[in-house]
Short mmCIF file of N, CA and C in Angstrom, two decimals:
data_model
loop_
_atom_site.label_atom_id
_atom_site.label_comp_id
_atom_site.label_asym_id
_atom_site.label_seq_id
_atom_site.Cartn_x
_atom_site.Cartn_y
_atom_site.Cartn_z
N UNK K 274 -24.40 -10.83 -13.18
CA UNK K 274 -22.38 -10.82 -13.45
C UNK K 274 -21.40 -10.88 -12.61
N UNK K 275 -20.76 -12.30 -11.86
CA UNK K 275 -20.32 -11.52 -10.73
C UNK K 275 -19.74 -10.41 -11.30
N UNK K 276 -18.63 -9.71 -9.97
CA UNK K 276 -18.23 -8.62 -9.92
C UNK K 276 -16.23 -9.41 -10.20
N UNK K 277 -16.53 -7.87 -11.13
CA UNK K 277 -14.55 -8.87 -11.64
C UNK K 277 -13.35 -8.53 -10.08
N UNK K 278 -12.55 -9.56 -9.76
CA UNK K 278 -11.63 -9.52 -8.75
C UNK K 278 -11.02 -8.76 -8.60
N UNK K 279 -10.44 -7.90 -9.54
CA UNK K 279 -9.40 -6.99 -9.47
C UNK K 279 -10.16 -6.03 -11.43
N UNK K 280 -9.67 -4.58 -10.71
CA UNK K 280 -9.52 -3.54 -11.67
C UNK K 280 -8.26 -2.50 -12.65
N UNK K 281 -8.17 -2.87 -13.68
CA UNK K 281 -7.38 -2.69 -14.41
C UNK K 281 -7.15 -1.46 -14.81
N UNK K 282 -5.11 -1.20 -14.12
CA UNK K 282 -5.32 0.72 -14.35
C UNK K 282 -5.11 0.46 -15.40
N UNK K 283 -4.72 2.25 -15.62
CA UNK K 283 -3.35 2.77 -16.27
C UNK K 283 -3.50 4.13 -16.28
N UNK K 284 -2.85 4.38 -16.54
CA UNK K 284 -2.62 6.11 -16.59
C UNK K 284 -1.77 6.41 -17.12
N UNK K 285 -0.45 6.44 -18.13
CA UNK K 285 0.79 7.43 -18.49
C UNK K 285 1.19 6.17 -17.99
N UNK K 286 2.41 5.92 -18.15
CA UNK K 286 3.09 4.47 -18.14
C UNK K 286 3.28 3.09 -16.39
N UNK K 287 3.17 3.75 -15.59
CA UNK K 287 1.76 3.03 -15.18
C UNK K 287 0.77 2.04 -15.17
N UNK K 288 0.61 0.86 -14.85
CA UNK K 288 -0.09 0.16 -14.77
C UNK K 288 -0.95 -0.78 -13.82
N UNK K 289 -1.85 -0.88 -13.35
CA UNK K 289 -1.30 -2.44 -12.69
C UNK K 289 -3.26 -2.35 -11.93
N UNK K 290 -3.07 -4.25 -11.53
CA UNK K 290 -4.21 -4.27 -11.25
C UNK K 290 -4.59 -4.03 -9.69
N UNK K 291 -5.65 -4.32 -9.25
CA UNK K 291 -6.99 -3.56 -8.20
C UNK K 291 -7.53 -4.33 -7.53
N UNK K 292 -7.49 -4.88 -6.30
CA UNK K 292 -8.38 -6.18 -5.33
C UNK K 292 -9.76 -5.42 -5.74
N UNK K 293 -10.73 -5.68 -5.85
CA UNK K 293 -11.62 -4.81 -5.41
C UNK K 293 -12.41 -4.75 -4.48
N UNK K 294 -12.43 -5.93 -3.35
CA UNK K 294 -11.73 -6.44 -2.28
C UNK K 294 -11.38 -5.40 -1.29
N UNK K 295 -10.50 -4.99 -1.73
CA UNK K 295 -9.31 -4.26 -0.63
C UNK K 295 -10.35 -2.66 -0.29
N UNK K 296 -9.41 -2.11 0.84
CA UNK K 296 -10.09 -0.67 1.29
C UNK K 296 -8.34 -0.63 0.93
N UNK K 297 -8.21 0.33 0.62
CA UNK K 297 -7.02 1.52 0.18
C UNK K 297 -7.20 3.06 1.08
N UNK K 298 -5.83 3.29 1.24
CA UNK K 298 -5.56 4.53 2.18
C UNK K 298 -4.85 5.07 1.40
N UNK K 299 -5.20 7.26 1.43
CA UNK K 299 -4.20 7.37 0.12
C UNK K 299 -3.12 7.86 -0.32
N UNK K 300 -2.33 7.25 0.78
CA UNK K 300 -0.89 6.66 1.24
C UNK K 300 -0.41 5.94 0.20
N UNK K 301 -1.56 4.93 -0.15
CA UNK K 301 -1.29 4.61 -0.94
C UNK K 301 -0.13 2.94 -0.20
N UNK K 302 -1.70 2.49 1.09
CA UNK K 302 -0.85 1.39 1.25
C UNK K 302 -2.51 0.22 1.05
N UNK K 303 -2.81 -1.13 1.33
CA UNK K 303 -4.67 -1.24 1.16
C UNK K 303 -5.17 -2.48 2.40
N UNK K 304 -5.97 -2.59 2.94
CA UNK K 304 -5.61 -3.40 3.82
C UNK K 304 -6.87 -4.51 3.40
N UNK K 305 -6.73 -5.94 3.55
CA UNK K 305 -7.77 -6.60 3.70
C UNK K 305 -8.15 -7.83 5.06
N UNK K 306 -9.07 -8.48 4.78
CA UNK K 306 -9.13 -8.98 5.35
C UNK K 306 -8.83 -10.54 6.74
N UNK K 307 -7.68 -10.74 6.85
CA UNK K 307 -7.82 -12.58 6.46
C UNK K 307 -8.55 -13.93 7.47
N UNK K 308 -8.38 -14.62 7.07
CA UNK K 308 -9.59 -16.01 7.65
C UNK K 308 -9.89 -15.17 9.00
N UNK K 309 -8.54 -15.18 10.09
CA UNK K 309 -9.27 -14.72 11.31
C UNK K 309 -9.52 -13.46 11.58
N UNK K 310 -10.83 -12.62 10.30
CA UNK K 310 -11.06 -11.50 11.35
C UNK K 310 -9.78 -11.38 10.92
N UNK K 311 -8.17 -9.67 11.19
CA UNK K 311 -7.07 -9.58 11.00
C UNK K 311 -7.19 -9.32 10.26
N UNK K 312 -6.33 -7.23 10.30
CA UNK K 312 -6.88 -6.83 9.00
C UNK K 312 -5.20 -6.72 9.11
N UNK K 313 -5.02 -7.99 6.90
CA UNK K 313 -4.12 -7.40 7.05
C UNK K 313 -3.29 -6.10 6.53
N UNK K 314 -1.94 -5.73 6.25
CA UNK K 314 -1.30 -4.57 5.45
C UNK K 314 -0.76 -4.62 4.34
N UNK K 315 -0.70 -3.31 3.36
CA UNK K 315 0.30 -4.15 2.30
C UNK K 315 0.40 -2.46 1.72
N UNK K 316 1.55 -2.89 0.92
CA UNK K 316 1.65 -1.96 0.25
C UNK K 316 1.16 -1.91 -1.22
N UNK K 317 1.05 0.21 -1.65
CA UNK K 317 0.38 -0.80 -3.63
C UNK K 317 1.56 -0.72 -3.91
N UNK K 318 1.29 -1.34 -5.52
CA UNK K 318 1.81 -1.28 -6.68
C UNK K 318 2.51 0.05 -6.88
N UNK K 319 2.33 1.01 -6.87
CA UNK K 319 1.61 2.94 -7.31
C UNK K 319 3.83 2.74 -5.99
N UNK K 320 2.52 2.44 -4.48
CA UNK K 320 3.54 2.32 -3.45
C UNK K 320 5.57 2.14 -3.32
N UNK K 321 5.31 1.01 -3.69
CA UNK K 321 6.37 0.09 -3.74
C UNK K 321 7.17 -0.12 -5.67
N UNK K 322 6.27 0.95 -6.54
CA UNK K 322 7.50 1.98 -7.41
C UNK K 322 8.06 2.63 -7.77
N UNK K 323 7.70 3.61 -6.39
CA UNK K 323 7.56 5.09 -6.27
C UNK K 323 8.79 4.52 -4.72
N UNK K 324 8.79 3.56 -3.96
CA UNK K 324 10.08 2.80 -3.72
C UNK K 324 11.62 2.64 -4.09
N UNK K 325 11.36 2.08 -5.17
CA UNK K 325 12.20 1.33 -5.66
C UNK K 325 12.41 -0.17 -4.95
N UNK K 326 13.32 -0.55 -5.62
CA UNK K 326 13.80 -2.61 -5.25
C UNK K 326 14.05 -2.31 -3.54
N UNK K 327 13.63 -3.39 -2.45
CA UNK K 327 13.26 -2.70 -2.49
C UNK K 327 14.07 -3.47 -0.55
N UNK K 328 14.55 -3.65 0.14
CA UNK K 328 15.88 -4.47 0.68
C UNK K 328 15.82 -4.65 2.05
N UNK K 329 14.76 -3.94 3.38
CA UNK K 329 14.46 -4.08 4.83
C UNK K 329 13.50 -3.44 4.54
N UNK K 330 12.79 -4.43 6.08
CA UNK K 330 11.47 -3.64 6.51
C UNK K 330 11.29 -4.56 7.65
N UNK K 331 11.54 -3.24 8.62
CA UNK K 331 11.94 -3.22 10.09
C UNK K 331 10.45 -2.49 11.29
N UNK K 332 10.75 -3.19 11.86
CA UNK K 332 8.93 -2.75 12.75
C UNK K 332 9.77 -2.28 14.66
N UNK K 333 8.79 -1.66 14.87
CA UNK K 333 9.14 -0.95 15.93
C UNK K 333 8.35 -1.86 17.49
N UNK K 334 7.07 -2.49 16.64
CA UNK K 334 5.86 -2.46 18.07
C UNK K 334 6.43 -4.26 18.52
N UNK K 335 6.28 -5.22 19.24
CA UNK K 335 6.25 -5.84 19.58
C UNK K 335 4.69 -6.74 19.20
N UNK K 336 4.00 -7.82 18.92
CA UNK K 336 2.51 -8.46 18.37
C UNK K 336 2.00 -8.06 19.50
N UNK K 337 1.13 -7.91 19.44
CA UNK K 337 -0.28 -7.40 21.27
C UNK K 337 -0.05 -6.07 21.38
N UNK K 338 0.67 -4.84 20.57
CA UNK K 338 0.87 -3.31 21.11
C UNK K 338 0.25 -2.81 20.57
N UNK K 339 -0.19 -2.32 21.53
CA UNK K 339 -2.08 -0.99 20.92
C UNK K 339 -1.21 -0.10 19.67
N UNK K 340 -1.60 0.40 18.62
CA UNK K 340 -2.02 1.00 17.76
C UNK K 340 -3.10 1.70 17.40
N UNK K 341 -2.18 3.11 16.44
CA UNK K 341 -3.93 3.70 16.23
C UNK K 341 -3.18 4.42 14.87
N UNK K 342 -4.25 5.22 14.15
CA UNK K 342 -4.72 5.00 12.86
C UNK K 342 -3.62 6.39 12.75
N UNK K 343 -2.81 5.49 11.60
CA UNK K 343 -1.57 7.02 11.60
C UNK K 343 -0.23 6.67 12.38
N UNK K 344 0.06 5.86 13.43
CA UNK K 344 0.95 6.33 14.10
C UNK K 344 2.36 5.34 14.01
N UNK K 345 3.14 5.48 13.50
CA UNK K 345 4.81 5.22 13.27
C UNK K 345 5.02 3.90 13.81
N UNK K 346 4.65 3.02 13.12
CA UNK K 346 5.57 2.04 13.00
C UNK K 346 6.52 1.07 12.92
N UNK K 347 6.62 1.66 12.14
CA UNK K 347 8.42 1.13 11.46
C UNK K 347 9.04 1.50 10.23
N UNK K 348 9.70 0.76 9.65
CA UNK K 348 10.55 0.99 8.39
C UNK K 348 10.77 0.56 7.19
N UNK K 349 10.57 1.16 6.12
CA UNK K 349 10.65 -0.05 5.22
C UNK K 349 11.70 1.16 4.34
N UNK K 350 12.79 -0.17 4.00
CA UNK K 350 13.80 0.31 2.83
C UNK K 350 14.06 0.11 1.46
N UNK K 351 13.48 0.46 0.88
CA UNK K 351 14.33 0.21 -0.27
C UNK K 351 15.55 1.31 -0.93
N UNK K 352 15.69 1.20 -2.42
CA UNK K 352 17.87 1.49 -3.00
C UNK K 352 17.19 2.91 -2.81
N UNK K 353 15.85 4.26 -2.89
CA UNK K 353 15.71 4.89 -3.95
C UNK K 353 14.76 6.20 -2.54
N UNK K 354 14.76 4.28 -0.99
CA UNK K 354 14.65 5.95 -0.21
C UNK K 354 14.45 4.80 1.01
N UNK K 355 14.60 5.38 2.09
CA UNK K 355 13.54 4.64 3.19
C UNK K 355 12.46 5.52 3.79
N UNK K 356 11.22 4.49 4.21
CA UNK K 356 10.15 5.42 5.13
C UNK K 356 9.80 5.03 5.63
N UNK K 357 9.22 5.21 6.23
CA UNK K 357 8.09 5.22 7.64
C UNK K 357 7.19 4.48 7.22
N UNK K 358 6.64 3.79 7.84
CA UNK K 358 5.40 2.62 7.98
C UNK K 358 4.80 2.91 9.29
N UNK K 359 3.13 3.84 8.67
CA UNK K 359 1.99 3.59 9.74
C UNK K 359 1.07 3.17 10.33
N UNK K 360 0.36 2.58 10.61
CA UNK K 360 -0.68 2.48 10.60
C UNK K 360 -1.93 2.49 10.50
N UNK K 361 -2.26 1.56 9.49
CA UNK K 361 -3.82 2.39 8.68
C UNK K 361 -4.65 1.61 9.92
N UNK K 362 -4.86 1.31 10.55
CA UNK K 362 -5.87 0.68 11.03
C UNK K 362 -5.08 0.81 13.24
N UNK K 363 -6.47 1.00 13.72
CA UNK K 363 -6.48 0.99 15.02
C UNK K 363 -7.15 -0.31 15.30
N UNK K 364 -6.34 -0.92 17.00
CA UNK K 364 -6.38 -2.07 17.75
C UNK K 364 -5.19 -2.75 18.20
N UNK K 365 -4.68 -3.70 18.23
CA UNK K 365 -3.41 -4.33 18.22
C UNK K 365 -2.83 -5.03 17.33
N UNK K 366 -1.84 -4.43 17.25
CA UNK K 366 -0.43 -5.53 16.21
C UNK K 366 -0.04 -6.84 16.40
N UNK K 367 -0.80 -7.32 15.35
CA UNK K 367 -0.70 -8.74 15.42
C UNK K 367 1.08 -9.12 14.48
N UNK K 368 1.96 -8.30 14.50
CA UNK K 368 2.97 -8.76 13.70
C UNK K 368 3.57 -8.12 12.58
N UNK K 369 5.26 -8.24 11.90
CA UNK K 369 5.10 -8.29 10.98
C UNK K 369 4.55 -9.93 10.21
N UNK K 370 4.63 -9.56 8.72
CA UNK K 370 4.97 -10.37 7.69
C UNK K 370 6.52 -11.42 7.50
N UNK K 371 6.96 -12.00 8.81
CA UNK K 371 7.91 -13.58 9.08
C UNK K 371 8.25 -13.67 7.44
N UNK K 372 7.19 -13.72 6.40
CA UNK K 372 7.86 -14.40 5.49
C UNK K 372 8.84 -13.25 4.80
N UNK K 373 9.19 -11.83 5.16
CA UNK K 373 9.44 -11.22 4.51
C UNK K 373 10.84 -10.38 4.55
N UNK K 374 11.20 -11.18 6.11
CA UNK K 374 12.60 -11.80 6.03
C UNK K 374 14.00 -12.37 5.57
N UNK K 375 12.91 -13.71 4.40
CA UNK K 375 13.50 -14.73 4.32
C UNK K 375 13.29 -13.68 2.50
N UNK K 376 12.75 -13.19 2.15
CA UNK K 376 11.76 -12.91 0.94
C UNK K 376 11.48 -11.26 0.97
N UNK K 377 12.44 -10.23 1.31
CA UNK K 377 11.84 -8.69 0.67
C UNK K 377 10.59 -8.29 -0.40
N UNK K 378 11.13 -9.13 -1.92
CA UNK K 378 10.84 -9.54 -2.19
C UNK K 378 9.15 -8.80 -3.13
N UNK K 379 8.77 -9.56 -1.95
CA UNK K 379 7.24 -10.56 -2.18
C UNK K 379 6.54 -9.34 -2.48
N UNK K 380 6.97 -7.73 -1.04
CA UNK K 380 5.92 -6.52 -1.34
C UNK K 380 6.14 -5.81 -2.55
N UNK K 381 7.06 -6.38 -3.87
CA UNK K 381 6.44 -6.13 -4.71
C UNK K 381 6.37 -6.81 -5.85
N UNK K 382 6.91 -8.51 -5.42
CA UNK K 382 6.53 -9.65 -6.58
C UNK K 382 4.56 -9.49 -6.43
N UNK K 383 4.24 -9.62 -5.11
CA UNK K 383 2.61 -9.39 -4.40
C UNK K 383 1.89 -9.49 -3.82
N UNK K 384 2.05 -7.55 -4.20
CA UNK K 384 1.80 -7.19 -3.50
C UNK K 384 0.79 -6.92 -2.73
N UNK K 385 -1.05 -7.73 -3.11
CA UNK K 385 -1.64 -7.63 -2.65
C UNK K 385 -2.36 -9.31 -2.24
N UNK K 386 -0.75 -10.75 -1.97
CA UNK K 386 -1.18 -11.39 -1.98
C UNK K 386 -0.08 -11.57 -0.43
N UNK K 387 1.10 -12.45 -1.80
CA UNK K 387 1.74 -13.11 0.01
C UNK K 387 2.67 -11.96 0.35
N UNK K 388 2.91 -10.71 -0.42
CA UNK K 388 3.87 -9.45 0.03
C UNK K 388 3.09 -8.15 1.46
N UNK K 389 2.19 -8.38 2.02
CA UNK K 389 2.11 -8.13 3.08
C UNK K 389 2.80 -7.62 3.90
N UNK K 390 2.41 -6.90 4.60
CA UNK K 390 3.57 -6.02 5.66
C UNK K 390 2.87 -6.38 7.12
N UNK K 391 2.04 -6.09 7.33
CA UNK K 391 1.59 -6.11 8.42
C UNK K 391 0.39 -6.65 9.27
N UNK K 392 -0.19 -7.67 9.99
CA UNK K 392 -2.07 -7.41 10.33
C UNK K 392 -2.11 -6.98 11.92
N UNK K 393 -2.89 -5.76 11.81
CA UNK K 393 -4.17 -5.47 13.11
C UNK K 393 -4.88 -6.32 13.20
N UNK K 394 -5.34 -6.28 14.46
CA UNK K 394 -6.54 -6.55 15.12
C UNK K 394 -7.61 -5.62 15.87
N UNK K 395 -8.84 -5.22 14.69
CA UNK K 395 -8.87 -3.74 14.94
C UNK K 395 -9.64 -4.19 13.34
N UNK K 396 -9.87 -2.56 14.00
CA UNK K 396 -10.39 -1.56 13.09
C UNK K 396 -9.95 -1.29 12.08
N UNK K 397 -10.50 -1.02 10.07
CA UNK K 397 -9.29 -0.47 9.33
C UNK K 397 -10.06 1.77 9.72
N UNK K 398 -8.76 1.94 9.17
CA UNK K 398 -8.79 3.21 9.34
C UNK K 398 -9.85 3.65 8.28
N UNK K 399 -11.63 4.52 9.73
CA UNK K 399 -12.74 5.27 8.97
C UNK K 399 -12.22 6.04 7.43
N UNK K 400 -11.06 6.61 7.20
CA UNK K 400 -11.67 7.25 5.72
C UNK K 400 -11.00 6.50 4.38
N UNK K 401 -10.96 5.39 4.99
CA UNK K 401 -9.67 4.71 4.01
C UNK K 401 -11.15 4.20 2.58
N UNK K 402 -10.82 3.76 1.43
CA UNK K 402 -10.74 4.02 0.00
C UNK K 402 -11.45 2.88 -0.63
N UNK K 403 -12.64 3.06 -1.52
CA UNK K 403 -12.66 1.41 -2.33
C UNK K 403 -11.73 1.57 -2.56
N UNK K 404 -11.58 0.45 -3.69
CA UNK K 404 -11.36 0.80 -5.46
C UNK K 404 -12.04 1.77 -5.69
N UNK K 405 -12.88 2.01 -6.25
CA UNK K 405 -13.01 2.87 -7.00
C UNK K 405 -12.43 4.38 -6.43
N UNK K 406 -12.58 4.79 -5.24
CA UNK K 406 -12.62 5.44 -5.31
C UNK K 406 -11.03 6.03 -4.86
N UNK K 407 -10.63 5.54 -4.76
CA UNK K 407 -8.64 4.81 -4.97
C UNK K 407 -8.36 5.37 -6.23
N UNK K 408 -8.26 4.60 -6.83
CA UNK K 408 -8.91 5.01 -8.83
C UNK K 408 -8.24 6.77 -8.66
N UNK K 409 -9.92 7.63 -8.70
CA UNK K 409 -10.02 9.09 -8.09
C UNK K 409 -8.51 9.23 -6.95
N UNK K 410 -8.01 8.58 -5.97
CA UNK K 410 -6.11 9.47 -5.64
C UNK K 410 -4.91 9.34 -6.72
N UNK K 411 -5.16 7.66 -7.47
CA UNK K 411 -4.23 7.35 -8.47
C UNK K 411 -4.20 7.48 -9.63
N UNK K 412 -5.60 8.71 -9.88
CA UNK K 412 -5.67 9.78 -11.16
C UNK K 412 -5.11 10.91 -10.34
N UNK K 413 -5.30 11.72 -9.64
CA UNK K 413 -4.44 12.74 -9.27
C UNK K 413 -3.26 12.77 -8.93
N UNK K 414 -2.68 11.76 -8.45
CA UNK K 414 -0.82 11.86 -8.37
C UNK K 414 -0.34 12.12 -9.70
N UNK K 415 -0.47 10.93 -10.20
CA UNK K 415 0.48 10.71 -11.15
C UNK K 415 -0.69 11.70 -12.60
N UNK K 416 -1.08 12.15 -11.86
CA UNK K 416 -0.92 13.42 -12.49
C UNK K 416 -0.09 14.96 -12.39
N UNK K 417 -0.42 15.65 -11.11
CA UNK K 417 0.42 16.11 -10.17
C UNK K 417 1.71 16.18 -10.20
N UNK K 418 2.26 14.39 -10.75
CA UNK K 418 3.99 14.62 -11.28
C UNK K 418 3.99 14.57 -12.37
N UNK K 419 2.62 14.35 -13.23
CA UNK K 419 3.50 14.95 -14.97
C UNK K 419 2.72 15.85 -14.95
N UNK K 420 2.23 16.93 -14.00
CA UNK K 420 2.50 18.30 -14.62
C UNK K 420 4.14 18.92 -13.41
N UNK K 421 4.59 18.54 -12.40
CA UNK K 421 5.36 17.99 -11.84
C UNK K 421 6.59 18.16 -13.14
N UNK K 422 7.07 16.96 -13.67
CA UNK K 422 7.88 16.52 -14.57
C UNK K 422 7.92 17.82 -15.92
N UNK K 423 6.63 19.06 -16.47
CA UNK K 423 6.11 19.60 -17.26
C UNK K 423 7.18 20.70 -16.76
N UNK K 424 6.23 21.11 -15.75
CA UNK K 424 7.12 22.09 -15.51
C UNK K 424 9.12 21.94 -15.14
N UNK K 425 9.10 21.10 -14.48
CA UNK K 425 11.06 20.62 -14.19
C UNK K 425 11.26 21.26 -15.59
N UNK K 426 10.53 20.62 -16.35
CA UNK K 426 11.31 20.89 -18.12
C UNK K 426 11.18 21.91 -19.04
N UNK K 427 10.95 22.56 -17.88
CA UNK K 427 10.45 23.85 -18.46
C UNK K 427 9.84 24.34 -19.04
N UNK K 428 8.41 23.45 -20.01
CA UNK K 428 7.09 23.12 -20.70
C UNK K 428 6.25 24.21 -20.58
#
């Protein structure tokens, strides 16, 4: 039997489909190799929900610049927050996704496809997770959020 291409995930009021072949980080980025062997990097559905409707994505590096895992490389602005974008791969910055200049909503509408943020020619974060490991991260994150909400509601 072939491996399914997506894992369905639901916890509380959050549901998504996670691509099996992607790598994930604890900070809710995904990584996937493109046809040229570069790592494409994007935000998970969970991350985009936390940012709210997106307005702009800006990178502080030129293509070809060296990057290291954990390095801030740009920012993404949503109606709820402005967040730094970090490198989750080391090597050479391949540039941002030019399609986002015309339609930033791709990050939300096609998070694991056309909505990728940037690419890196190099190696993925050695601490990146497979889909099953990322599911455990989501469970723990959502549980903490629910517990925090209960505590603030005085339960």
